[in-house]
Coordinates of C-alpha atoms in Angstrom, one line a residue:
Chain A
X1 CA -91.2 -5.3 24.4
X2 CA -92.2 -2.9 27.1
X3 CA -92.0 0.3 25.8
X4 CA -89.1 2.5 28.4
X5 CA -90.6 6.3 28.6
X6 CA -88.1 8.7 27.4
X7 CA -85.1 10.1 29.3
X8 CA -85.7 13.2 31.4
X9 CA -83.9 16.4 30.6
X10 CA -80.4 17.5 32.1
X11 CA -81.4 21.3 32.4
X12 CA -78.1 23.0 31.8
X13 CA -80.0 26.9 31.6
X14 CA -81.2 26.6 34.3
X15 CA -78.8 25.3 36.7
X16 CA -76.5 27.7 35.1
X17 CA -79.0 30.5 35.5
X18 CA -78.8 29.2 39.5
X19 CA -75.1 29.3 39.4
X20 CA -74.5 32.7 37.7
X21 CA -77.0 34.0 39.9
X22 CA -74.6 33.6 43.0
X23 CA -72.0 34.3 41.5
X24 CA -73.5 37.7 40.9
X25 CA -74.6 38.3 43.9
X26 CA -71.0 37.4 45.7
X27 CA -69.7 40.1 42.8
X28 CA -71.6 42.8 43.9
X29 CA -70.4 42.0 47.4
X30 CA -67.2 41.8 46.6
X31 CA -67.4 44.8 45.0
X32 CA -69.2 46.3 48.6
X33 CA -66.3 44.5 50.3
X34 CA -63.5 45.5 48.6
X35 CA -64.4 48.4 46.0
X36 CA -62.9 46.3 43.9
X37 CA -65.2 44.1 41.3
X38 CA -63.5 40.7 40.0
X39 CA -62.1 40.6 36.2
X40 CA -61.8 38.1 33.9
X41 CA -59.0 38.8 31.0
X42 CA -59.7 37.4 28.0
X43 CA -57.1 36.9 25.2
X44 CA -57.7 35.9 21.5
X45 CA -55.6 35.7 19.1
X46 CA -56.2 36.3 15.5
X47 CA -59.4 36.1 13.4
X48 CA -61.3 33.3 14.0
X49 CA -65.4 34.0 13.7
X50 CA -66.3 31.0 15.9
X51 CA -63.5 32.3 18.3
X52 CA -64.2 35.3 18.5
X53 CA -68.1 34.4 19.2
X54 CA -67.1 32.3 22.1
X55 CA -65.2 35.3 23.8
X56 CA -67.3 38.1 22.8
X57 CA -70.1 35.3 24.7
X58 CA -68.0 34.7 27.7
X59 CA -67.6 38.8 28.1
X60 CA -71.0 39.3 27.9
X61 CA -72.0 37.0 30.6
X62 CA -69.2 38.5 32.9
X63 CA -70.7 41.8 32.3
X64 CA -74.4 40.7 32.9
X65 CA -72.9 38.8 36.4
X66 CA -70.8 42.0 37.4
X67 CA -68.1 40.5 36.5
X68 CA -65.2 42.9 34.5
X69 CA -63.7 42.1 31.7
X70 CA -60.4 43.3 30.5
X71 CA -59.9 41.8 26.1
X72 CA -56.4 41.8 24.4
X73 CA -57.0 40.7 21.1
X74 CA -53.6 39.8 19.1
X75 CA -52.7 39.6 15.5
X76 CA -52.5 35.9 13.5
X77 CA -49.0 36.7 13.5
X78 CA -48.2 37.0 17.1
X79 CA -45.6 34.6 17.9
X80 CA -45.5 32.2 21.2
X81 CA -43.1 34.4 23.0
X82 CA -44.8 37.5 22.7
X83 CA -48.0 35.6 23.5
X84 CA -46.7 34.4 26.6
X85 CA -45.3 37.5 27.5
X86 CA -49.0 38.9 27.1
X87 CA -50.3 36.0 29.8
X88 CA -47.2 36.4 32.0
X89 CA -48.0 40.1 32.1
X90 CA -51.8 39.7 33.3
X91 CA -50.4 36.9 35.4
X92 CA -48.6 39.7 37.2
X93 CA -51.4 42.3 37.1
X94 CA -53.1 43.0 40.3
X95 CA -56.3 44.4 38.6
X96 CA -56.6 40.6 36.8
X97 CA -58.1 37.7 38.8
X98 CA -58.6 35.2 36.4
X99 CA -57.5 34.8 32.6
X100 CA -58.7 33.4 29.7
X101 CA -56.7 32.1 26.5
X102 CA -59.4 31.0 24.3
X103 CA -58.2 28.1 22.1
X104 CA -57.4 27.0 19.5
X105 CA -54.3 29.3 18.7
X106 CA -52.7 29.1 15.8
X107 CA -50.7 26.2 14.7
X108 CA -47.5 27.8 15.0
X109 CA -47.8 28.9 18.6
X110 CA -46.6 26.5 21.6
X111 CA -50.3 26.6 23.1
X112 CA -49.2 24.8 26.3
X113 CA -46.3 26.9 27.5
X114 CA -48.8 30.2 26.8
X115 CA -51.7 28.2 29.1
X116 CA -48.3 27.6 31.6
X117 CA -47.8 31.3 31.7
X118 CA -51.4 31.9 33.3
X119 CA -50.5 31.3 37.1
X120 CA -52.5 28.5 38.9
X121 CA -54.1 31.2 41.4
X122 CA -55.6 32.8 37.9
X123 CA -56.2 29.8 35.9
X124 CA -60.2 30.2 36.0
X125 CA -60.7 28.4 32.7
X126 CA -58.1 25.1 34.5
X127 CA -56.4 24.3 31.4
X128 CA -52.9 24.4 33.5
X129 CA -50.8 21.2 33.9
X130 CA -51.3 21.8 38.0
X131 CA -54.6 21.8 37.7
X132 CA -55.1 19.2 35.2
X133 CA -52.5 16.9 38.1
X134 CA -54.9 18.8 41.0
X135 CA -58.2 17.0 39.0
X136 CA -56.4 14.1 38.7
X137 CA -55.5 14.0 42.3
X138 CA -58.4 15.1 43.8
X139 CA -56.7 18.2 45.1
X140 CA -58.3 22.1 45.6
X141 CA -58.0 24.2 42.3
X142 CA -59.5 25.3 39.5
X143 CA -61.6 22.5 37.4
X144 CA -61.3 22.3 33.3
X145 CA -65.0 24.8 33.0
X146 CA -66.6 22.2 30.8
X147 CA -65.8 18.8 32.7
X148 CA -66.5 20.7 35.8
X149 CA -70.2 21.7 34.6
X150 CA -70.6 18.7 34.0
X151 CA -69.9 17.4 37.2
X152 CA -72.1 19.8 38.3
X153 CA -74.9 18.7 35.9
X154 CA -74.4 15.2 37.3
X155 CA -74.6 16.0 41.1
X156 CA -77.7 18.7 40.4
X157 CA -79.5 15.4 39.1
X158 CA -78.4 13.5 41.7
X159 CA -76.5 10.8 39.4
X160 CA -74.3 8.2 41.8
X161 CA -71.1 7.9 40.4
X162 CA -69.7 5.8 43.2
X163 CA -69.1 2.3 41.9
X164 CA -70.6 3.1 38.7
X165 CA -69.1 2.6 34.8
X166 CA -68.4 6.0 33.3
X167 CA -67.3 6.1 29.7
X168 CA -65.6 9.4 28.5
X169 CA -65.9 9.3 24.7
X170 CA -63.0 11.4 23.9
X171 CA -59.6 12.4 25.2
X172 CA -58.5 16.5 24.9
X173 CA -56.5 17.7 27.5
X174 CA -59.2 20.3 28.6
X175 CA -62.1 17.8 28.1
X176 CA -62.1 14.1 27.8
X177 CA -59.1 13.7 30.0
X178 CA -60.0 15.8 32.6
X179 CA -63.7 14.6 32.5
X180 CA -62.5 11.0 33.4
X181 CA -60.1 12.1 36.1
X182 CA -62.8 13.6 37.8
X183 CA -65.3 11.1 37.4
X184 CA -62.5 8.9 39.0
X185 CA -61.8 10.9 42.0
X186 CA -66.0 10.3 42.8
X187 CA -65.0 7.0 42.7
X188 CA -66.8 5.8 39.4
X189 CA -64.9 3.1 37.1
X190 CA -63.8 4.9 34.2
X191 CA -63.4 3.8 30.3
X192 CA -61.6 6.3 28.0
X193 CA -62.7 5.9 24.1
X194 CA -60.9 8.2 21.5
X195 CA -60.6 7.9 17.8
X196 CA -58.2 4.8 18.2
X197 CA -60.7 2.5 20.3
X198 CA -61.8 -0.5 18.3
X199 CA -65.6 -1.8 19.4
X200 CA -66.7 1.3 20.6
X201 CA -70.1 0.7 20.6
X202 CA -70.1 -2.7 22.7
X203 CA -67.8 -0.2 25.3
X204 CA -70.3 2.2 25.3
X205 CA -73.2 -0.4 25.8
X206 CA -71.5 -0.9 29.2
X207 CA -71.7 2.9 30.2
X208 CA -74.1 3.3 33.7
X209 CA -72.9 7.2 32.5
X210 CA -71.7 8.2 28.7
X211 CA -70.0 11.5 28.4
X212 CA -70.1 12.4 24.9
X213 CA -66.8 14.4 24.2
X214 CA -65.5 13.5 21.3
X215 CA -66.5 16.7 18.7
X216 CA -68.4 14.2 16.2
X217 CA -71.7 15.2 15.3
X218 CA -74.3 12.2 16.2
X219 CA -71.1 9.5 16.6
X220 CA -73.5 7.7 19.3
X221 CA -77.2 6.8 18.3
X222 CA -79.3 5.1 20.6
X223 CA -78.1 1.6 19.5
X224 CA -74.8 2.4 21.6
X225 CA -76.5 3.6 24.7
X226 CA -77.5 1.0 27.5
X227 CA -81.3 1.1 28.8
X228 CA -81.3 3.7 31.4
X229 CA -78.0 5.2 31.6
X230 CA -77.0 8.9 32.2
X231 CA -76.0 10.6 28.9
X232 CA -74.3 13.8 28.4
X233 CA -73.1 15.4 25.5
X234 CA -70.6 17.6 25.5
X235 CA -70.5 18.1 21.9
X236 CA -71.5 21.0 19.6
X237 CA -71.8 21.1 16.0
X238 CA -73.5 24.0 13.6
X239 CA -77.3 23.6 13.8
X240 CA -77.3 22.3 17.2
X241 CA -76.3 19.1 17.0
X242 CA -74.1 17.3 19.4
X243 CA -71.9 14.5 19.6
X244 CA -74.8 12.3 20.3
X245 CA -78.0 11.4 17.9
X246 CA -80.5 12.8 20.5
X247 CA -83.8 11.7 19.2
X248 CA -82.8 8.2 19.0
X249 CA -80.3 8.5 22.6
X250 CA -83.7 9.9 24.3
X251 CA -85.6 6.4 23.8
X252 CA -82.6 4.2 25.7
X253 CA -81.6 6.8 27.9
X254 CA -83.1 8.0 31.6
X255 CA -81.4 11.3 32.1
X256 CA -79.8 12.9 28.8
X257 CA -78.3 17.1 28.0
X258 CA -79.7 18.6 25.3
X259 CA -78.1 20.5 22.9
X260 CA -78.3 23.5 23.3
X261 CA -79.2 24.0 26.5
X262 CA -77.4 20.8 28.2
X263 CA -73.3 21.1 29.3
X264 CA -73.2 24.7 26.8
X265 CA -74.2 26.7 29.5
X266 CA -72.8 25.1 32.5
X267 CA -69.2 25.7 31.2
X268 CA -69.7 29.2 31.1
X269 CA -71.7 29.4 34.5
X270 CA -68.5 27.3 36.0
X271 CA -66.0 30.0 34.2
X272 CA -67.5 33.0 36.0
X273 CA -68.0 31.2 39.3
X274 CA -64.2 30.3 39.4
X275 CA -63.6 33.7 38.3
X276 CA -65.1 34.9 41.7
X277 CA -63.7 32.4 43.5
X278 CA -60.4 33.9 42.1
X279 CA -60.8 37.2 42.5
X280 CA -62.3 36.1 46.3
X281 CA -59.4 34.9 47.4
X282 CA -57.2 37.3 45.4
X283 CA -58.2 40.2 47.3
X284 CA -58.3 38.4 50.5
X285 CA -61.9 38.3 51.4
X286 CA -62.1 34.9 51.9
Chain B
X1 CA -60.9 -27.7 24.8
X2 CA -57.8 -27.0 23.5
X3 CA -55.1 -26.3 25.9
X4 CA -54.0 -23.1 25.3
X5 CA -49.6 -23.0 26.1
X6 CA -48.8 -21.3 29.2
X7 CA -47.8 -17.6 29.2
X8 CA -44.5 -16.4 28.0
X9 CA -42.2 -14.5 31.1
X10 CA -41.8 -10.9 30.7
X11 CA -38.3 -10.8 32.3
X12 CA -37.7 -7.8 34.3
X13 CA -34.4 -8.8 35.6
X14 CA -32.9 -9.1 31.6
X15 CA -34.6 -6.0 30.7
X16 CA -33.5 -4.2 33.4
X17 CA -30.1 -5.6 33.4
X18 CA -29.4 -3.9 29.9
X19 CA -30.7 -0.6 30.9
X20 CA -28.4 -0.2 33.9
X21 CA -26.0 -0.9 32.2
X22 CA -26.6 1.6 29.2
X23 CA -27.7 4.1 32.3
X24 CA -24.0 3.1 33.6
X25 CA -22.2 3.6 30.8
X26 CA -23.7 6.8 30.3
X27 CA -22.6 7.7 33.8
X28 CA -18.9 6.8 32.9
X29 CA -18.9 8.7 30.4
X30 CA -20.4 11.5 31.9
X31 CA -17.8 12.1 34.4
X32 CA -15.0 11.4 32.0
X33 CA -16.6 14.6 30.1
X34 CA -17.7 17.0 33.1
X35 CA -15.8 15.7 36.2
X36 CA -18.8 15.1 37.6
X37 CA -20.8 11.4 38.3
X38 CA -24.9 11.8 38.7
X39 CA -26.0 12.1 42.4
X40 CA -29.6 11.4 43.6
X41 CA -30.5 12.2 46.9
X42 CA -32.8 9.9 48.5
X43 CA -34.8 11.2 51.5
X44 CA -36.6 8.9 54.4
X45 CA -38.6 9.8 56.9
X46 CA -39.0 7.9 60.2
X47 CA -37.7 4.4 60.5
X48 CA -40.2 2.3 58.7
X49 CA -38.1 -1.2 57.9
X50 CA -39.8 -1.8 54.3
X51 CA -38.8 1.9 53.3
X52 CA -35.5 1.5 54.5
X53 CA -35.1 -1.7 52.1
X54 CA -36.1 -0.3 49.5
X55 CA -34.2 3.1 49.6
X56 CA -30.9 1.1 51.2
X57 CA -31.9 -1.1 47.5
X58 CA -31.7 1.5 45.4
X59 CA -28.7 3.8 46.6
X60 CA -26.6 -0.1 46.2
X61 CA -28.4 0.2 42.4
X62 CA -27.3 3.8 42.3
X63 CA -23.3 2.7 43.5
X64 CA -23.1 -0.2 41.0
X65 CA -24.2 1.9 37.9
X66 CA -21.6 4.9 39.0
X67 CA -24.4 7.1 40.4
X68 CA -23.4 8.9 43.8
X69 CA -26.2 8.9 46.4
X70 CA -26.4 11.4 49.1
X71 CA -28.7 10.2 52.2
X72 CA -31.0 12.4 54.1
X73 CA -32.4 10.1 57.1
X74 CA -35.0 12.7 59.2
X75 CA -36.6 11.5 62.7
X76 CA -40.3 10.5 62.3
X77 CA -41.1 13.5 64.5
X78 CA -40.4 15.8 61.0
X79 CA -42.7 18.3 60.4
X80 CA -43.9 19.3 56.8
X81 CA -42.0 22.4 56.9
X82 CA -38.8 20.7 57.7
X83 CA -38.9 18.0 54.9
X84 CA -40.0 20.7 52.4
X85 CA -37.0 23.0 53.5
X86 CA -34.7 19.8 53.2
X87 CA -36.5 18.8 49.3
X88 CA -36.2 22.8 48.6
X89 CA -32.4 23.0 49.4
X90 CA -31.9 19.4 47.7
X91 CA -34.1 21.2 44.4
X92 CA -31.5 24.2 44.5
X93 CA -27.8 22.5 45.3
X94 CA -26.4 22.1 42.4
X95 CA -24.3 18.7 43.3
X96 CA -27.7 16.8 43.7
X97 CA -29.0 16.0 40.0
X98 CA -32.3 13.6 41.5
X99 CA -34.4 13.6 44.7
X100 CA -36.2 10.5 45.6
X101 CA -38.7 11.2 48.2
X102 CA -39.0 7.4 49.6
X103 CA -43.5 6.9 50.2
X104 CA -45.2 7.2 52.6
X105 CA -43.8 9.6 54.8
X106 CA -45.6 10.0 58.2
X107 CA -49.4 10.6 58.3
X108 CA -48.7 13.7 60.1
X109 CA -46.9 15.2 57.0
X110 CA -48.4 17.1 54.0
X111 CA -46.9 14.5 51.3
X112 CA -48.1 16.6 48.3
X113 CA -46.3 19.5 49.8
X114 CA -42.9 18.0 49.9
X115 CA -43.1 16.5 46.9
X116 CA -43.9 19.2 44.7
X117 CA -40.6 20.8 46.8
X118 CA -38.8 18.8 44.3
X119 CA -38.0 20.7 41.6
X120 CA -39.5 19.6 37.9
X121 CA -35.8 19.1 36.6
X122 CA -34.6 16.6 39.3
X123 CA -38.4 15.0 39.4
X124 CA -36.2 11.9 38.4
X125 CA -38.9 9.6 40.7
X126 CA -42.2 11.2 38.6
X127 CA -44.0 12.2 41.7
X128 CA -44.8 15.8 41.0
X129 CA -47.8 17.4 39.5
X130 CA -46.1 18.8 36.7
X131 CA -44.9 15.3 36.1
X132 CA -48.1 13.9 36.2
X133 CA -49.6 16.6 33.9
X134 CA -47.1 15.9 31.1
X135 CA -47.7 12.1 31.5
X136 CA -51.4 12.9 30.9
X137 CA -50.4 15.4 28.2
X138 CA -47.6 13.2 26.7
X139 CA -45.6 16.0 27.4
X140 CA -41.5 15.5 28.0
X141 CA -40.7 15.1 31.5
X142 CA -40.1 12.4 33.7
X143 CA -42.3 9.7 34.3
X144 CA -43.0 7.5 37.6
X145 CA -40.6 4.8 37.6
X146 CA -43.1 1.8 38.1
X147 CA -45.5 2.9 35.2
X148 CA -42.9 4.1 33.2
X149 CA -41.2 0.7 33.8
X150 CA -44.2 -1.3 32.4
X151 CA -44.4 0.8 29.7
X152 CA -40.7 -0.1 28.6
X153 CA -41.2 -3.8 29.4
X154 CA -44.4 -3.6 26.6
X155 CA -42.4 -2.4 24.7
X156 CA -39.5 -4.9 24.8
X157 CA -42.4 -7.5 24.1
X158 CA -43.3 -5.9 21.4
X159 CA -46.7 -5.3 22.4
X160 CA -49.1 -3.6 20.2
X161 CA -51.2 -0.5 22.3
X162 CA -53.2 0.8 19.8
X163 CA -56.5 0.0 20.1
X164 CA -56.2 -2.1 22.5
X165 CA -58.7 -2.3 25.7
X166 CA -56.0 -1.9 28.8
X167 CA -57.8 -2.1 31.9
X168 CA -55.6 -0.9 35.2
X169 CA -56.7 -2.1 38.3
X170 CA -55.7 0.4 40.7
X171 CA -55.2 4.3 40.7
X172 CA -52.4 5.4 43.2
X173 CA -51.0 8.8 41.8
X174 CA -47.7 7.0 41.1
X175 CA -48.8 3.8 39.9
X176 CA -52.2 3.0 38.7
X177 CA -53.2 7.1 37.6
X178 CA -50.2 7.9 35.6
X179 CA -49.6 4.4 34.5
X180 CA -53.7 4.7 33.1
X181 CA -52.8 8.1 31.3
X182 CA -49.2 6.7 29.6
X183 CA -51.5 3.9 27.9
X184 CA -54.0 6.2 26.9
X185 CA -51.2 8.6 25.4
X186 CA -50.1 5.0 23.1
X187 CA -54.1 5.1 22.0
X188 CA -54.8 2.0 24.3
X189 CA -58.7 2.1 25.0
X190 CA -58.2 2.5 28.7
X191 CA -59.9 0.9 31.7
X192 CA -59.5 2.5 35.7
X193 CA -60.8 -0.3 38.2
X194 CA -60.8 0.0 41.9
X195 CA -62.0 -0.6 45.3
X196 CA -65.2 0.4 44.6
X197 CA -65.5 -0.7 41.3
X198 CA -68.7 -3.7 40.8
X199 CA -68.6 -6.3 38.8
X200 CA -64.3 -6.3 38.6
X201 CA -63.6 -9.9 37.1
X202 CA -66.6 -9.0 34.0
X203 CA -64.5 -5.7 33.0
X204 CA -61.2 -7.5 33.5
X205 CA -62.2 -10.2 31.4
X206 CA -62.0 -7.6 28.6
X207 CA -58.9 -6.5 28.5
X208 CA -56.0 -7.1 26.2
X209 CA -53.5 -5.5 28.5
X210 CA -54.2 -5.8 32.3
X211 CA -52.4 -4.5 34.8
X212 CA -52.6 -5.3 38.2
X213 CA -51.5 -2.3 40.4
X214 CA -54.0 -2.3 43.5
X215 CA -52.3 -3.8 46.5
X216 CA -54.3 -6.7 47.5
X217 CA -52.2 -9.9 47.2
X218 CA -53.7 -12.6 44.3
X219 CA -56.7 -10.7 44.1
X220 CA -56.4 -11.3 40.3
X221 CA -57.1 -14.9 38.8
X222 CA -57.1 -16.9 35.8
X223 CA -60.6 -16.7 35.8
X224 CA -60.4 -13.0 35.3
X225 CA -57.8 -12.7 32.9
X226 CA -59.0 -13.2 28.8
X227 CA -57.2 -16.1 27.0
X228 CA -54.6 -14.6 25.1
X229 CA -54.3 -11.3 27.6
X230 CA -51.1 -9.7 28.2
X231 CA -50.6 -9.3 32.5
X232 CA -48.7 -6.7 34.1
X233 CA -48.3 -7.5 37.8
X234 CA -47.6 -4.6 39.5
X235 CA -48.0 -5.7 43.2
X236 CA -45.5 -6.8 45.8
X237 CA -46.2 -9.0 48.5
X238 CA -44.4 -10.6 51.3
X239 CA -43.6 -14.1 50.4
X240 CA -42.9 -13.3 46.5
X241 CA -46.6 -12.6 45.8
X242 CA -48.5 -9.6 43.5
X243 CA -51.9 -8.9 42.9
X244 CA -52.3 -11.5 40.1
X245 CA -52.3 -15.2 41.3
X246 CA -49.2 -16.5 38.7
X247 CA -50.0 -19.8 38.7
X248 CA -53.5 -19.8 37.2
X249 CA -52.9 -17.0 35.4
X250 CA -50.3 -18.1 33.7
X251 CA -52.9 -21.1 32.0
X252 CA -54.7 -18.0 30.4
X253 CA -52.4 -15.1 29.4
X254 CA -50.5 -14.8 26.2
X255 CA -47.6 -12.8 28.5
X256 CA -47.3 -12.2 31.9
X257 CA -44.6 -10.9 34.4
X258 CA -43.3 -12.9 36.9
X259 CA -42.7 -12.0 40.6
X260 CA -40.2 -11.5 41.8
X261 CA -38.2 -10.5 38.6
X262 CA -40.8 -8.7 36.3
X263 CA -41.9 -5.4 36.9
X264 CA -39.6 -4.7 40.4
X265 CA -36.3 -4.4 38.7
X266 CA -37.6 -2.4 36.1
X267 CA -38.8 0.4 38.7
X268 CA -35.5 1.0 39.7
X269 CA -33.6 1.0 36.5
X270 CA -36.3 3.8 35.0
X271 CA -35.0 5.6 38.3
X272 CA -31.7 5.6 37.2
X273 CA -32.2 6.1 33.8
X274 CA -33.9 8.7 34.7
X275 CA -31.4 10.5 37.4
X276 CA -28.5 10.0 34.6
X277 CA -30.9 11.5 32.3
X278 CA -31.2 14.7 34.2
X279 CA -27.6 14.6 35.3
X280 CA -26.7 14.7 31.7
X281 CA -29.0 17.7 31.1
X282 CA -27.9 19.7 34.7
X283 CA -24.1 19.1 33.3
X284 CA -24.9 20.7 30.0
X285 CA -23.8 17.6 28.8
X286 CA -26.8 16.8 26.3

């Protein structure tokens, strides 16, 4: 059998790198503009480490980009109304541009009506049920950060979706399901997988493009992949492993994210570059 | 080869029958309670002959099942500001429980802004974003009236979504999207075909569940349909013909529904089980 070289590299850094870079740079003029630099809110509730990682991450990238960053961090015990009363407050805040509830939050809090309370013009992380319906019907608005990375990924490597078989691996509301809705609106057939799917690796087999969402560490091996498809893996699992076996993946594959270093970045990169895009249009510089 | 039986009928007409009739009774009662019988408002723009069926269609649907139905017929020459001021006073008059926006308006119009003029609570038609988002979150809300329809009509059949492959062919926002995201939310493995999908009949072929919802009269065959296959056939055709060709698909499918009389009539009693449903809740009657 002729031997296939293996897949190139999806390099998230540096597109990432690329895309922080302007938003940076359209910071500091804002900030020229208007005397006024863009803010991200973040909001975290109780005491998760892994949590708590993510935000203390997300801050420091704003920081490095010029971007401000206002933290409320709440108790375990918070309760949903209080916690929406916390969003509905920066919602209202003039100083705020974007806001960000980092999930999970606890079990007895109604996480979706504290994501409703973050208005659309400041829902930077797109978590929203408008802008989940504006993905789904191709319509301006803020993209789910991770799906919309890697979109972003996909275009920057000059992947045709049109006409194409995408398979999303996976089906969270700020991951999977957005991921497929996009991949739709650029035209692409689209298979959605999830826990429930029986055959899963004949589906995959059929994937032109396999997104890699489902937060299983090495669920697909290179026996699920097609020869030459676009893999992405949107998974990330203690010693950086992903959703998808990437030694094995890299032999069938022709374009494939690492981990680290694949979609990781990009969501963050996509975060602060909605954030601008927010705080752009909120002080009317646009 | 064996001969395979022909398809059993998904009837429609039997299933819808019974749930006008609940919807009806519900009605009666209703305004035996509150002095007060559900009222949609139904809205058409321009003087298109197949809209004006259809909504003439479904205000006689509304009179027979005890629903009131106020009529707001606007000149073709409507601007978007107009039909969303009419939608916006509909949303806030507390006599109208539903608004039925009857599609397409004129090309001239903003469609997505007059819809989302209709308020969530009397979304009774499942056209709005935030109506689309809970479908895709399998939120409570209401759903579109043709997808939802299906979805009762599998369900009447008893058959089984989990795990199965359902492939939609089609992705309107109020038919093939949302009716995509309702399987997904019974853990169907779930297929989006198109126009620009290649290769239609091979993915078709694989589905347990296929529905047809794409507009283009016959363009699904027996030869594309899995022996043993349950078909939806969402189309409508002049001359009593969908998107599936009945005839030979009927030699291949386990179930099918006919048309006329499968998934029509079950369109309009969702509506009104739907505009009863949030008359009930507007009336405090729940």
């Amino acid at each position: 059998m002729a031997q296939t070289p293996p897949a190139r590299l999806m390099d998230g850094r540096d597109l990432a790198r690329r895309i922080v870079d302007t938003s940076s740079a359209t910071a500091a003029d804002l900030r020229r503009r208007t005397g006024t630099a863009p803010c991200l809110a973040t909001v975290l509730v109780g005491d998760d480490p892994a949590s708590a990682t993510y935000v203390r991450m997300k801050r420091n990238r704003c920081e490095q980009a010029g971007i401000r960053s206002r933290h409320v961090a709440l108790p375990a015990s918070t309760t949903t109304d209080e916690l929406v009363g916390t969003i509905a407050a920066l919602s209202r805040d003039p100083e705020v541009h974007g806001i960000l509830l980092q999930h999970p939050v606890g079990a007895h809090i109604d996480e979706r009506a504290a994501f409703e309370a973050i208005t659309p013009e400041k829902d930077v992380d797109g978590v929203t049920m408008r802008s989940f319906a504006a993905m789904g019907f191709g319509l301006p608005g803020f993209v789910s950060c991770t799906p919309g990375g890697i979109l972003r990924l996909l275009d920057e490597y000059r992947v045709d979706l049109a006409g194409k078989h995408a398979v999303v691996v996976g089906r969270s509301p700020i991951l999977g399901r957005p991921a497929g809705l996009l991949l739709l609106g650029r035209d692409a057939t689209v298979t959605y997988c999830h826990s429930r799917t029986t055959g899963l690796s004949a589906i995959t087999r059929e994937a032109d493009v396999l997104v890699a969402a489902v937060g299983r560490p090495r669920l697909i091996t290179g026996a699920d992949i097609k020869p030459g498809a676009v893999v992405v893996d949107a998974g990330y699992h203690p010693g950086n492993i992903g959703d998808v076996d990437f030694a094995s993946a890299r032999e069938r594959a022709s374009l494939i994210t690492p981990v680290p270093g694949g979609v990781g970045p990009m969501t963050i990169a996509v975060l602060l570059a909605q954030t601008v895009e927010a705080a752009t249009r909120q002080l009317g510089a646009d």
